[in-house]
mmCIF file of C-alpha atoms in Angstrom:
data_model
loop_
_atom_site.group_PDB
_atom_site.id
_atom_site.type_symbol
_atom_site.label_atom_id
_atom_site.label_comp_id
_atom_site.label_asym_id
_atom_site.label_seq_id
_atom_site.Cartn_x
_atom_site.Cartn_y
_atom_site.Cartn_z
ATOM 1 C CA MET A 1 57.270 135.648 106.753
ATOM 2 C CA GLN A 2 60.286 133.839 107.644
ATOM 3 C CA ASP A 3 62.934 132.656 105.277
ATOM 4 C CA SER A 4 63.696 128.982 105.460
ATOM 5 C CA PRO A 5 67.247 128.332 106.557
ATOM 6 C CA PRO A 6 69.560 128.420 103.575
ATOM 7 C CA ILE A 7 70.341 124.999 102.230
ATOM 8 C CA THR A 8 73.869 124.733 101.072
ATOM 9 C CA VAL A 9 74.038 122.585 98.059
ATOM 10 C CA ARG A 10 77.444 121.119 97.422
ATOM 11 C CA PRO A 11 78.186 121.263 93.730
ATOM 12 C CA TRP A 12 78.329 117.799 92.208
ATOM 13 C CA TYR A 13 81.957 118.038 91.140
ATOM 14 C CA VAL A 14 83.107 118.763 94.663
ATOM 15 C CA SER A 15 81.374 115.583 95.809
ATOM 16 C CA LEU A 16 83.042 113.734 92.991
ATOM 17 C CA ILE A 17 86.462 115.008 94.049
ATOM 18 C CA PHE A 18 85.789 113.992 97.653
ATOM 19 C CA ALA A 19 84.708 110.572 96.478
ATOM 20 C CA LEU A 20 87.799 110.139 94.325
ATOM 21 C CA ILE A 21 90.059 111.215 97.172
ATOM 22 C CA ALA A 22 88.379 108.724 99.471
ATOM 23 C CA VAL A 23 88.752 105.897 96.964
ATOM 24 C CA ALA A 24 92.385 106.785 96.258
ATOM 25 C CA ALA A 25 93.165 106.913 99.972
ATOM 26 C CA LEU A 26 91.518 103.552 100.510
ATOM 27 C CA LEU A 27 93.351 101.909 97.600
ATOM 28 C CA GLY A 28 96.601 103.479 98.701
ATOM 29 C CA GLY A 29 96.086 102.181 102.209
ATOM 30 C CA VAL A 30 95.290 98.705 100.960
ATOM 31 C CA TRP A 31 98.373 98.746 98.707
ATOM 32 C CA LEU A 32 100.590 99.966 101.532
ATOM 33 C CA TYR A 33 99.186 97.351 103.869
ATOM 34 C CA ALA A 34 99.686 94.609 101.295
ATOM 35 C CA ARG A 35 103.242 95.764 100.655
ATOM 36 C CA ILE A 36 104.081 95.748 104.356
ATOM 37 C CA GLN A 37 102.465 92.376 104.884
ATOM 38 C CA ASN A 38 103.829 90.912 101.689
ATOM 39 C CA PRO A 39 106.916 92.626 100.395
ATOM 40 C CA PHE A 40 107.965 92.183 96.774
ATOM 41 C CA PRO A 41 108.411 88.461 96.178
ATOM 42 C CA TYR A 42 112.083 88.537 95.325
ATOM 43 C CA TYR A 43 113.439 85.607 93.364
ATOM 44 C CA GLY A 44 116.976 85.966 94.678
ATOM 45 C CA THR A 45 118.057 85.428 98.265
ATOM 46 C CA THR A 46 117.697 88.835 99.885
ATOM 47 C CA TYR A 47 119.964 90.568 102.340
ATOM 48 C CA THR A 48 117.713 91.555 105.219
ATOM 49 C CA PRO A 49 118.526 94.235 106.038
ATOM 50 C CA PRO A 50 120.549 95.328 102.994
ATOM 51 C CA GLN A 51 124.283 95.657 103.615
ATOM 52 C CA THR A 52 126.762 98.123 102.217
ATOM 53 C CA ALA A 53 128.566 96.518 99.294
ATOM 54 C CA PRO A 54 132.298 96.558 100.038
ATOM 55 C CA ALA A 55 134.310 98.725 97.643
ATOM 56 C CA PHE A 56 137.396 97.294 95.921
ATOM 57 C CA SER A 57 140.109 98.351 93.518
ATOM 58 C CA GLY A 58 142.017 96.771 90.670
ATOM 59 C CA SER A 59 142.451 97.255 86.929
ATOM 60 C CA ASP A 60 139.732 97.080 84.345
ATOM 61 C CA GLN A 61 139.946 95.328 80.984
ATOM 62 C CA ASP A 62 141.620 98.385 79.478
ATOM 63 C CA SER A 63 144.355 98.250 82.145
ATOM 64 C CA ARG A 64 143.015 101.376 83.769
ATOM 65 C CA ALA A 65 142.851 101.728 87.518
ATOM 66 C CA TYR A 66 139.375 100.759 88.578
ATOM 67 C CA THR A 67 137.613 101.269 91.851
ATOM 68 C CA PHE A 68 134.223 99.759 92.359
ATOM 69 C CA ALA A 69 132.165 102.462 93.916
ATOM 70 C CA PRO A 70 128.679 101.128 93.652
ATOM 71 C CA GLN A 71 126.983 104.504 93.931
ATOM 72 C CA GLY A 72 125.150 105.516 90.839
ATOM 73 C CA LYS A 73 124.414 102.334 88.941
ATOM 74 C CA THR A 74 122.604 99.152 89.763
ATOM 75 C CA THR A 75 125.243 96.450 89.544
ATOM 76 C CA ALA A 76 125.252 92.716 88.957
ATOM 77 C CA LEU A 77 128.568 91.509 90.375
ATOM 78 C CA PHE A 78 130.036 88.094 89.675
ATOM 79 C CA PHE A 79 133.299 86.451 90.716
ATOM 80 C CA GLY A 80 134.597 84.061 88.062
ATOM 81 C CA PHE A 81 137.540 83.225 85.830
ATOM 82 C CA THR A 82 138.114 82.993 82.106
ATOM 83 C CA HIS A 83 139.274 79.373 82.114
ATOM 84 C CA CYS A 84 135.888 78.423 83.477
ATOM 85 C CA PRO A 85 134.194 76.169 80.936
ATOM 86 C CA THR A 86 130.598 76.275 82.068
ATOM 87 C CA ILE A 87 129.311 78.331 84.978
ATOM 88 C CA CYS A 88 131.017 81.613 84.106
ATOM 89 C CA PRO A 89 130.017 81.612 80.419
ATOM 90 C CA LEU A 90 126.507 80.642 81.444
ATOM 91 C CA THR A 91 126.260 83.354 84.092
ATOM 92 C CA LEU A 92 127.571 86.102 81.814
ATOM 93 C CA THR A 93 125.322 84.933 78.988
ATOM 94 C CA TYR A 94 122.241 85.137 81.173
ATOM 95 C CA LEU A 95 123.180 88.444 82.767
ATOM 96 C CA ASP A 96 123.666 89.936 79.323
ATOM 97 C CA LYS A 97 120.299 88.582 78.210
ATOM 98 C CA VAL A 98 118.593 90.092 81.235
ATOM 99 C CA ARG A 99 120.285 93.409 80.558
ATOM 100 C CA GLY A 100 118.807 93.305 77.069
ATOM 101 C CA ARG A 101 115.314 92.973 78.542
ATOM 102 C CA LEU A 102 115.589 96.210 80.510
ATOM 103 C CA SER A 103 114.381 99.492 79.031
ATOM 104 C CA PRO A 104 117.075 101.616 77.347
ATOM 105 C CA ALA A 105 117.006 104.022 80.304
ATOM 106 C CA GLN A 106 117.367 101.160 82.785
ATOM 107 C CA GLN A 107 120.217 99.668 80.768
ATOM 108 C CA LYS A 108 122.076 102.945 81.133
ATOM 109 C CA ASP A 109 121.771 102.613 84.888
ATOM 110 C CA PHE A 110 122.812 98.967 84.957
ATOM 111 C CA GLN A 111 126.246 97.409 84.847
ATOM 112 C CA ILE A 112 127.626 93.903 84.900
ATOM 113 C CA VAL A 113 130.952 93.575 86.719
ATOM 114 C CA PHE A 114 133.028 90.411 86.384
ATOM 115 C CA VAL A 115 135.805 90.115 88.973
ATOM 116 C CA SER A 116 138.427 87.496 88.212
ATOM 117 C CA ILE A 117 139.256 85.023 90.954
ATOM 118 C CA ASP A 118 142.245 83.938 88.865
ATOM 119 C CA PRO A 119 144.178 87.230 88.544
ATOM 120 C CA GLU A 120 147.423 85.452 87.687
ATOM 121 C CA ARG A 121 146.073 84.142 84.398
ATOM 122 C CA ASP A 122 143.325 86.683 83.756
ATOM 123 C CA SER A 123 145.279 89.661 82.482
ATOM 124 C CA PRO A 124 143.329 92.768 81.461
ATOM 125 C CA ALA A 125 143.755 91.742 77.805
ATOM 126 C CA GLN A 126 142.352 88.307 78.569
ATOM 127 C CA LEU A 127 139.459 89.870 80.452
ATOM 128 C CA LYS A 128 138.804 92.313 77.631
ATOM 129 C CA SER A 129 138.291 89.575 75.115
ATOM 130 C CA TYR A 130 136.170 87.647 77.599
ATOM 131 C CA VAL A 131 133.736 90.367 78.639
ATOM 132 C CA GLY A 132 133.717 91.719 75.088
ATOM 133 C CA PHE A 133 132.397 88.368 73.906
ATOM 134 C CA PHE A 134 129.643 88.011 76.491
ATOM 135 C CA GLY A 135 128.729 91.679 76.812
ATOM 136 C CA THR A 136 126.921 92.364 73.572
ATOM 137 C CA SER A 137 125.875 95.958 74.216
ATOM 138 C CA PRO A 138 128.349 98.735 73.400
ATOM 139 C CA ALA A 139 126.134 101.170 75.313
ATOM 140 C CA SER A 140 126.203 99.158 78.526
ATOM 141 C CA LYS A 141 129.681 97.670 78.630
ATOM 142 C CA MET A 142 130.402 94.607 80.706
ATOM 143 C CA LEU A 143 133.352 95.266 83.001
ATOM 144 C CA GLY A 144 136.172 92.826 83.695
ATOM 145 C CA VAL A 145 138.230 93.564 86.769
ATOM 146 C CA ASN A 146 141.573 92.145 87.831
ATOM 147 C CA VAL A 147 142.201 92.499 91.551
ATOM 148 C CA PRO A 148 145.666 91.221 92.497
ATOM 149 C CA GLU A 149 146.308 88.981 95.471
ATOM 150 C CA PRO A 150 146.304 89.310 98.411
ATOM 151 C CA GLN A 151 143.662 92.035 98.071
ATOM 152 C CA LEU A 152 141.431 89.705 96.069
ATOM 153 C CA ALA A 153 141.144 87.270 98.951
ATOM 154 C CA ALA A 154 139.929 90.061 101.222
ATOM 155 C CA VAL A 155 137.473 91.347 98.632
ATOM 156 C CA ALA A 156 136.026 87.909 98.053
ATOM 157 C CA ARG A 157 135.780 87.301 101.766
ATOM 158 C CA SER A 158 133.966 90.589 102.255
ATOM 159 C CA TYR A 159 131.302 89.359 99.832
ATOM 160 C CA GLY A 160 131.181 85.880 101.290
ATOM 161 C CA ALA A 161 132.571 84.573 97.999
ATOM 162 C CA GLY A 162 135.038 81.708 98.021
ATOM 163 C CA TYR A 163 137.470 80.177 95.589
ATOM 164 C CA SER A 164 140.293 77.698 95.624
ATOM 165 C CA ARG A 165 142.565 76.110 93.094
ATOM 166 C CA ALA A 166 141.735 72.617 92.021
ATOM 167 C CA ASP A 167 144.533 70.798 90.324
ATOM 168 C CA THR A 168 143.793 68.793 87.258
ATOM 169 C CA GLY A 169 147.070 66.908 87.492
ATOM 170 C CA SER A 170 149.215 69.447 85.682
ATOM 171 C CA LYS A 171 151.333 72.254 87.117
ATOM 172 C CA THR A 172 150.288 74.882 84.628
ATOM 173 C CA GLU A 173 146.694 73.896 84.363
ATOM 174 C CA TYR A 174 144.183 74.112 87.059
ATOM 175 C CA GLN A 175 140.546 74.741 87.531
ATOM 176 C CA MET A 176 138.966 76.816 90.237
ATOM 177 C CA ASN A 177 136.352 75.731 92.692
ATOM 178 C CA HIS A 178 134.247 78.738 93.416
ATOM 179 C CA THR A 179 131.034 80.134 94.739
ATOM 180 C CA THR A 180 128.653 80.838 91.935
ATOM 181 C CA ALA A 181 126.488 83.685 93.175
ATOM 182 C CA THR A 182 125.719 86.899 91.359
ATOM 183 C CA TYR A 183 125.239 89.861 93.699
ATOM 184 C CA LEU A 184 122.714 92.563 92.966
ATOM 185 C CA ILE A 185 123.770 95.941 94.345
ATOM 186 C CA ASP A 186 121.465 98.938 94.153
ATOM 187 C CA ARG A 187 122.490 102.404 93.024
ATOM 188 C CA ARG A 188 123.039 103.505 96.601
ATOM 189 C CA GLY A 189 125.610 100.755 97.032
ATOM 190 C CA GLN A 190 123.482 98.422 99.094
ATOM 191 C CA LEU A 191 123.761 94.674 98.609
ATOM 192 C CA ARG A 192 120.168 93.653 98.049
ATOM 193 C CA LEU A 193 120.176 90.037 96.996
ATOM 194 C CA LEU A 194 122.039 87.251 95.313
ATOM 195 C CA TRP A 195 121.122 84.675 92.746
ATOM 196 C CA ASP A 196 122.721 81.333 92.291
ATOM 197 C CA TYR A 197 123.717 80.599 88.702
ATOM 198 C CA THR A 198 121.078 77.885 88.514
ATOM 199 C CA GLN A 199 118.421 80.577 88.994
ATOM 200 C CA LEU A 200 119.559 82.853 86.206
ATOM 201 C CA SER A 201 117.807 80.989 83.411
ATOM 202 C CA ASN A 202 114.532 82.413 84.719
ATOM 203 C CA LEU A 203 115.164 85.708 82.958
ATOM 204 C CA GLU A 204 111.739 87.097 83.737
ATOM 205 C CA ARG A 205 112.144 86.846 87.494
ATOM 206 C CA VAL A 206 115.749 88.024 87.497
ATOM 207 C CA GLN A 207 114.600 91.022 85.468
ATOM 208 C CA ALA A 208 111.766 91.698 87.927
ATOM 209 C CA ASP A 209 114.239 91.662 90.834
ATOM 210 C CA ILE A 210 116.484 94.166 89.078
ATOM 211 C CA GLN A 211 113.594 96.454 88.195
ATOM 212 C CA GLU A 212 112.272 96.306 91.740
ATOM 213 C CA VAL A 213 115.672 97.209 93.143
ATOM 214 C CA MET A 214 115.934 100.057 90.609
ATOM 215 C CA ARG A 215 112.704 101.695 91.792
ATOM 216 C CA MET B 1 134.178 61.256 49.767
ATOM 217 C CA LYS B 2 133.912 57.501 49.462
ATOM 218 C CA MET B 3 134.810 55.588 52.566
ATOM 219 C CA PRO B 4 136.768 52.383 52.176
ATOM 220 C CA ALA B 5 134.362 49.499 52.658
ATOM 221 C CA ALA B 6 136.354 47.875 55.439
ATOM 222 C CA SER B 7 136.437 50.876 57.748
ATOM 223 C CA ALA B 8 132.782 51.641 57.054
ATOM 224 C CA ARG B 9 131.863 48.131 58.131
ATOM 225 C CA MET B 10 134.043 48.387 61.192
ATOM 226 C CA ALA B 11 132.386 51.653 62.185
ATOM 227 C CA THR B 12 128.995 49.998 61.880
ATOM 228 C CA GLN B 13 130.063 47.068 63.973
ATOM 229 C CA LEU B 14 131.340 49.281 66.746
ATOM 230 C CA ALA B 15 128.534 51.815 66.751
ATOM 231 C CA PRO B 16 126.729 51.846 70.103
ATOM 232 C CA SER B 17 122.943 51.705 70.291
ATOM 233 C CA VAL B 18 122.480 55.251 71.309
ATOM 234 C CA GLN B 19 120.361 58.162 70.260
ATOM 235 C CA VAL B 20 121.893 61.625 70.309
ATOM 236 C CA SER B 21 119.963 64.872 70.548
ATOM 237 C CA GLY B 22 120.631 68.527 71.240
ATOM 238 C CA LEU B 23 124.319 68.277 70.489
ATOM 239 C CA TYR B 24 126.391 71.461 70.463
ATOM 240 C CA VAL B 25 129.650 72.943 71.615
ATOM 241 C CA ALA B 26 129.480 76.261 73.440
ATOM 242 C CA ALA B 27 130.999 79.211 71.602
ATOM 243 C CA VAL B 28 133.584 80.864 73.838
ATOM 244 C CA PRO B 29 135.756 83.983 73.529
ATOM 245 C CA SER B 30 138.827 83.532 71.350
ATOM 246 C CA VAL B 31 141.089 83.778 74.417
ATOM 247 C CA ALA B 32 139.270 80.965 76.177
ATOM 248 C CA THR B 33 141.108 77.685 76.376
ATOM 249 C CA GLU B 34 138.167 75.678 77.655
ATOM 250 C CA SER B 35 134.736 74.898 76.375
ATOM 251 C CA ALA B 36 132.379 71.974 76.610
ATOM 252 C CA ALA B 37 130.099 69.823 74.519
ATOM 253 C CA TYR B 38 126.498 69.299 75.500
ATOM 254 C CA LEU B 39 123.990 66.706 74.374
ATOM 255 C CA THR B 40 121.479 64.132 75.472
ATOM 256 C CA LEU B 41 122.353 60.485 75.063
ATOM 257 C CA LYS B 42 119.709 57.804 75.156
ATOM 258 C CA ASN B 43 120.588 54.170 75.392
ATOM 259 C CA THR B 44 118.362 52.508 72.807
ATOM 260 C CA GLY B 45 119.977 49.090 73.174
ATOM 261 C CA LYS B 46 119.336 46.149 75.434
ATOM 262 C CA THR B 47 122.542 46.331 77.404
ATOM 263 C CA ALA B 48 124.066 48.954 79.621
ATOM 264 C CA LEU B 49 126.337 51.480 77.953
ATOM 265 C CA ILE B 50 129.291 53.010 79.660
ATOM 266 C CA LEU B 51 130.695 56.221 78.268
ATOM 267 C CA THR B 52 134.397 56.222 79.022
ATOM 268 C CA GLY B 53 135.821 59.130 77.111
ATOM 269 C CA VAL B 54 135.440 62.143 74.879
ATOM 270 C CA SER B 55 137.932 63.495 72.416
ATOM 271 C CA SER B 56 138.040 66.084 69.694
ATOM 272 C CA PRO B 57 140.625 67.573 67.369
ATOM 273 C CA ALA B 58 139.437 70.932 68.762
ATOM 274 C CA ALA B 59 140.923 70.178 72.180
ATOM 275 C CA ARG B 60 144.062 68.535 73.452
ATOM 276 C CA VAL B 61 142.190 67.086 76.392
ATOM 277 C CA GLY B 62 138.623 65.869 76.649
ATOM 278 C CA MET B 63 137.221 65.101 80.078
ATOM 279 C CA LEU B 64 134.028 63.707 81.489
ATOM 280 C CA MET B 65 133.027 66.113 84.194
ATOM 281 C CA THR B 66 130.412 66.391 86.878
ATOM 282 C CA MET B 67 129.512 69.419 88.898
ATOM 283 C CA LYS B 68 129.456 69.038 92.619
ATOM 284 C CA ARG B 69 127.945 71.376 95.100
ATOM 285 C CA MET B 70 129.677 71.542 98.461
ATOM 286 C CA GLY B 71 127.682 72.195 101.598
ATOM 287 C CA ALA B 72 123.959 72.141 102.220
ATOM 288 C CA PRO B 73 121.692 72.458 99.202
ATOM 289 C CA GLY B 74 119.968 75.771 98.590
ATOM 290 C CA ASN B 75 122.722 78.035 99.834
ATOM 291 C CA ALA B 76 123.730 80.362 97.023
ATOM 292 C CA LEU B 77 127.098 80.939 98.657
ATOM 293 C CA ASP B 78 128.235 77.344 98.503
ATOM 294 C CA MET B 79 131.223 76.426 96.433
ATOM 295 C CA THR B 80 130.757 74.478 93.260
ATOM 296 C CA ALA B 81 133.477 72.161 92.091
ATOM 297 C CA MET B 82 133.964 70.360 88.842
ATOM 298 C CA LYS B 83 135.080 66.833 89.195
ATOM 299 C CA MET B 84 136.446 64.526 86.572
ATOM 300 C CA VAL B 85 134.866 61.090 86.438
ATOM 301 C CA THR B 86 136.051 57.990 84.664
ATOM 302 C CA ASP B 87 132.714 57.080 83.140
ATOM 303 C CA PHE B 88 128.985 57.626 82.869
ATOM 304 C CA ALA B 89 126.725 54.568 82.833
ATOM 305 C CA LEU B 90 123.443 54.395 80.933
ATOM 306 C CA ARG B 91 121.029 51.568 81.629
ATOM 307 C CA PRO B 92 118.949 50.347 78.673
ATOM 308 C CA GLY B 93 116.375 53.036 77.932
ATOM 309 C CA GLN B 94 118.071 55.571 80.158
ATOM 310 C CA SER B 95 118.766 59.124 79.024
ATOM 311 C CA LEU B 96 121.594 61.279 80.213
ATOM 312 C CA THR B 97 121.729 65.001 79.552
ATOM 313 C CA PHE B 98 124.935 66.977 79.590
ATOM 314 C CA ALA B 99 124.159 70.625 80.266
ATOM 315 C CA PRO B 100 126.026 73.771 81.341
ATOM 316 C CA SER B 101 124.692 73.564 84.882
ATOM 317 C CA GLY B 102 125.719 69.968 85.442
ATOM 318 C CA ALA B 103 127.582 67.080 83.894
ATOM 319 C CA HIS B 104 129.411 68.100 80.747
ATOM 320 C CA LEU B 105 131.997 66.955 78.256
ATOM 321 C CA MET B 106 134.820 69.349 78.879
ATOM 322 C CA LEU B 107 137.089 70.337 76.045
ATOM 323 C CA SER B 108 140.295 71.620 77.549
ATOM 324 C CA ARG B 109 143.337 73.234 75.957
ATOM 325 C CA LEU B 110 141.506 74.158 72.812
ATOM 326 C CA THR B 111 143.598 73.889 69.684
ATOM 327 C CA GLY B 112 141.924 76.923 68.126
ATOM 328 C CA PRO B 113 139.252 79.481 68.847
ATOM 329 C CA LEU B 114 135.682 78.309 69.165
ATOM 330 C CA SER B 115 134.246 81.776 68.945
ATOM 331 C CA VAL B 116 132.532 81.508 65.581
ATOM 332 C CA VAL B 117 128.962 80.346 65.634
ATOM 333 C CA GLY B 118 128.354 77.968 62.759
ATOM 334 C CA GLN B 119 131.681 76.161 63.040
ATOM 335 C CA THR B 120 131.445 72.404 63.305
ATOM 336 C CA VAL B 121 133.549 70.436 65.725
ATOM 337 C CA PRO B 122 134.116 66.697 65.444
ATOM 338 C CA ILE B 123 133.462 64.942 68.746
ATOM 339 C CA THR B 124 134.259 61.316 69.421
ATOM 340 C CA LEU B 125 132.644 59.409 72.252
ATOM 341 C CA ASN B 126 134.176 56.174 73.429
ATOM 342 C CA PHE B 127 132.245 53.459 75.165
ATOM 343 C CA ARG B 128 133.399 50.468 77.147
ATOM 344 C CA GLY B 129 133.838 47.488 74.897
ATOM 345 C CA GLY B 130 135.278 49.551 72.059
ATOM 346 C CA ALA B 131 132.149 51.137 70.644
ATOM 347 C CA VAL B 132 132.794 54.554 69.173
ATOM 348 C CA LEU B 133 130.418 57.323 68.282
ATOM 349 C CA ARG B 134 131.654 60.004 65.893
ATOM 350 C CA LEU B 135 129.646 63.196 65.924
ATOM 351 C CA ALA B 136 129.790 66.633 64.308
ATOM 352 C CA ALA B 137 128.822 69.270 66.847
ATOM 353 C CA PRO B 138 127.718 72.722 65.783
ATOM 354 C CA VAL B 139 129.245 75.588 67.721
ATOM 355 C CA ARG B 140 126.640 77.882 69.174
ATOM 356 C CA ARG B 141 126.215 80.369 71.929
ATOM 357 C CA LEU B 142 124.854 79.168 75.208
ATOM 358 C CA GLN B 143 121.118 79.653 75.351
#
């Protein structure tokens, strides 16, 4: 009598594991493919490829020496001035609202930095009152930075930001013409994208951009 | 308070045919010396209305402003400039909205802080031909 060749029966759970691995690999592949074909639909205008955000130094709203070293936190950077009646208040209001939509952990890793393009009038004390009004979270303080001229001009230029005095007919009073972009810089210090102030009212999409960059 | 009959009648005579909605003045930090009033005006009359001025006891200077984008549209790194204009015209039936991202009624050299939400600020709008609109604008944070 001869024994029939042994039939190896694969236990059912091993088959199940193989099946799950196969499905996971397939889904992963599809996801990867989709991501490569169709990267995250950013709302802001992206820097492709990302660029290193230029560092700069000045004083913060507490008159302490401040150097912007983007490493560590995701940063929304805006160049504005405190005599600005509309765009700057609007921008800071929206950025603060978006901050409030992030999770507590994300808020800890997020900062809003306001650099004055009017350092002559925007003293640290002036900036303190300004960012203290628009930044409503004590845990995630809004920063106001005074960078004196002529360094400011170089800093602005390095970000592609522009500003110029616009006289309103008086010697002591003037308004500033300025670029109105907010720059999003990731925690590694890479400039990832910018939003125009007219885009910021779409809090949901601005938030999604920030959270994507934080990943 | 009772208004003297004569001035009440005069105010009626000079009131423009206009409908006002969404009026407010933006709350700003106490150090700020500029803010702006926002509203929608609708010309409900049969003739064109021309807004020629804004004034308020809350500001030494009131200005009619537009926002102008320099350069090609769509570039986030273009400069934006505010520009003073002498008037805004409203055809019969036309609406005009003043909003933070565009035309606004700038209040410059504020006479006191506008940082408290719930304050009320008198705003006067002047129209060509002498019509005057007196409004009370609530102060509120930008939305």
